[in-house]
Amino acid sequence: DGDEAFEKICANVNAFAEQEGRRPRMLVVKMGQDGHDRGAKVIASGFSDIGYDVDIGPLFQTPEEVAQPAIDSDVHVVGISSQAAGHKALVPVLIEELKKRDASHIKVICGGVIPPQDYEFLMGFGVAAIFGPGTRITTAATEVLEAIRK
């Protein structure tokens, strides 16, 4: 209550919903052998509180298993939570899977424990945004909404 950044992003999400006829929709996933899901659940809950429609995928998914539910749920963005260093192998495969299925319009973002030296590699494959530990949820939600609007 009274947090200006929270109130601003909530208003922007509501404006997006009015303009687009639906709320921004995100699928939060854990791929590979990464079973650390606390951060993913915190992000999903925070984005939901802000007004995003959020789905959470099961643990230990392959990129192929992520692509189809993203398409079926008509998400704007897939948020990949990474704690176990699988991002360099799995994220490019997911982006290629989305392209193969004519869904390259779905943005891919990453968060979690990703070394800064890997950011350029991921962005080169088409990742729209990367959020490291300590990123405020309001900051991430604002940047994700901007990526969706692009």
Coordinates of C-alpha atoms in Angstrom, one line a residue:
D1 CA 0.0 0.0 0.0
G2 CA 1.5 3.3 -1.0
D3 CA 4.3 1.9 -3.1
E4 CA 4.5 4.2 -6.1
A5 CA 6.4 1.6 -8.3
F6 CA 3.7 -1.0 -7.5
E7 CA 0.8 1.3 -8.2
K8 CA 2.4 2.5 -11.5
I9 CA 3.0 -1.0 -12.9
C10 CA -0.5 -2.1 -11.8
A11 CA -2.0 0.8 -13.7
N12 CA 0.2 0.0 -16.7
V13 CA -0.9 -3.6 -16.7
N14 CA -4.6 -2.5 -16.4
A15 CA -4.0 -0.1 -19.4
F16 CA -2.5 -2.9 -21.4
A17 CA -5.5 -5.1 -20.6
E18 CA -7.9 -2.4 -21.8
Q19 CA -5.9 -1.8 -25.0
E20 CA -5.3 -5.5 -25.9
G21 CA -8.5 -7.0 -24.5
R22 CA -6.7 -9.3 -22.1
R23 CA -4.0 -9.1 -19.4
P24 CA -0.4 -9.8 -20.2
R25 CA 0.1 -13.6 -19.9
M26 CA 3.3 -15.4 -18.7
L27 CA 4.3 -19.0 -18.4
V28 CA 7.0 -19.5 -15.7
V29 CA 9.1 -22.6 -16.2
K30 CA 12.0 -24.6 -14.8
M31 CA 13.8 -26.6 -17.4
G32 CA 16.3 -29.4 -17.2
Q33 CA 17.5 -30.8 -13.9
D34 CA 16.8 -27.6 -12.0
G35 CA 14.5 -28.3 -9.1
H36 CA 14.9 -25.1 -7.2
D37 CA 11.5 -23.6 -7.7
R38 CA 11.1 -21.1 -4.8
G39 CA 12.2 -18.1 -6.9
A40 CA 9.9 -19.1 -9.7
K41 CA 7.0 -19.3 -7.3
V42 CA 7.8 -15.9 -5.8
I43 CA 8.0 -14.3 -9.3
A44 CA 4.7 -16.0 -10.4
S45 CA 3.0 -14.8 -7.2
G46 CA 4.3 -11.3 -7.5
F47 CA 3.5 -10.9 -11.2
S48 CA 0.0 -12.3 -10.5
D49 CA -0.5 -9.7 -7.7
I50 CA 0.4 -7.0 -10.2
G51 CA -2.2 -8.2 -12.6
Y52 CA -0.5 -10.5 -15.0
D53 CA -2.1 -13.8 -15.9
V54 CA 0.5 -16.4 -14.8
D55 CA 0.8 -20.1 -15.4
I56 CA 3.5 -22.2 -13.8
G57 CA 4.9 -25.2 -15.6
P58 CA 6.0 -28.4 -13.8
L59 CA 9.6 -29.1 -12.8
F60 CA 12.2 -30.8 -15.0
Q61 CA 10.7 -29.8 -18.4
T62 CA 12.5 -30.0 -21.8
P63 CA 12.4 -27.0 -24.1
E64 CA 10.0 -29.0 -26.3
E65 CA 7.7 -29.6 -23.4
V66 CA 7.6 -25.9 -22.6
A67 CA 7.0 -24.6 -26.2
Q68 CA 3.6 -26.3 -26.7
P69 CA 1.9 -25.2 -23.5
A70 CA 3.2 -21.7 -24.1
I71 CA 1.5 -21.7 -27.5
D72 CA -1.6 -23.5 -26.3
S73 CA -2.0 -20.9 -23.5
D74 CA -1.4 -18.0 -25.9
V75 CA 1.2 -16.5 -23.6
H76 CA 3.0 -13.3 -24.3
V77 CA 6.1 -14.4 -22.5
V78 CA 7.9 -17.4 -21.2
G79 CA 9.9 -16.7 -18.0
I80 CA 12.7 -19.2 -17.4
S81 CA 13.9 -19.5 -13.9
S82 CA 17.5 -20.9 -13.8
Q83 CA 19.5 -21.9 -10.7
A84 CA 21.4 -25.0 -12.0
A85 CA 23.4 -23.6 -15.0
G86 CA 21.3 -25.2 -17.8
H87 CA 20.4 -21.8 -19.4
K88 CA 23.1 -21.9 -22.1
A89 CA 22.0 -25.3 -23.3
L90 CA 18.2 -25.1 -22.8
V91 CA 17.2 -21.5 -23.6
P92 CA 18.5 -21.5 -27.3
V93 CA 16.6 -24.8 -27.9
L94 CA 13.4 -23.3 -26.5
I95 CA 13.8 -20.3 -28.7
E96 CA 14.3 -22.5 -31.7
E97 CA 11.3 -24.7 -30.8
L98 CA 9.1 -21.6 -30.6
K99 CA 10.4 -20.5 -34.1
K100 CA 9.7 -24.0 -35.5
R101 CA 6.2 -23.8 -34.3
D102 CA 5.6 -20.3 -35.7
A103 CA 5.6 -18.8 -32.2
S104 CA 8.6 -16.5 -32.4
H105 CA 6.3 -13.7 -31.2
I106 CA 6.4 -15.2 -27.7
K107 CA 9.1 -13.4 -25.8
V108 CA 11.6 -15.3 -23.7
I109 CA 13.0 -13.9 -20.5
C110 CA 15.4 -15.4 -17.9
G111 CA 15.9 -14.9 -14.2
G112 CA 17.8 -16.5 -11.4
V113 CA 21.4 -17.2 -10.9
I114 CA 22.8 -16.5 -14.3
P115 CA 26.4 -15.3 -14.5
P116 CA 26.6 -11.8 -16.1
Q117 CA 29.1 -13.1 -18.6
D118 CA 26.3 -15.3 -20.0
Y119 CA 23.9 -12.4 -20.6
E120 CA 25.3 -11.5 -24.1
F121 CA 25.2 -15.1 -25.2
L122 CA 21.5 -15.4 -24.2
M123 CA 20.6 -12.0 -25.7
G124 CA 22.3 -13.1 -28.9
F125 CA 19.8 -15.9 -29.2
G126 CA 16.9 -13.6 -28.7
V127 CA 16.2 -13.4 -24.9
A128 CA 14.3 -10.2 -24.3
A129 CA 15.4 -9.6 -20.7
I130 CA 17.5 -11.2 -17.9
F131 CA 16.9 -10.6 -14.2
G132 CA 19.5 -11.4 -11.6
P133 CA 19.2 -12.0 -7.9
G134 CA 17.8 -9.0 -6.0
T135 CA 15.8 -7.6 -8.9
R136 CA 12.7 -5.9 -7.6
I137 CA 9.5 -7.5 -8.9
T138 CA 8.1 -4.2 -9.9
T139 CA 11.2 -3.5 -12.0
A140 CA 11.0 -6.9 -13.7
A141 CA 7.3 -6.6 -14.3
T142 CA 7.8 -3.2 -15.9
E143 CA 10.6 -4.4 -18.2
V144 CA 8.6 -7.5 -19.2
L145 CA 5.6 -5.4 -20.1
E146 CA 7.8 -3.2 -22.2
A147 CA 9.2 -6.3 -24.0
I148 CA 5.7 -7.6 -24.7
R149 CA 4.7 -4.2 -26.2
K150 CA 7.7 -4.3 -28.6

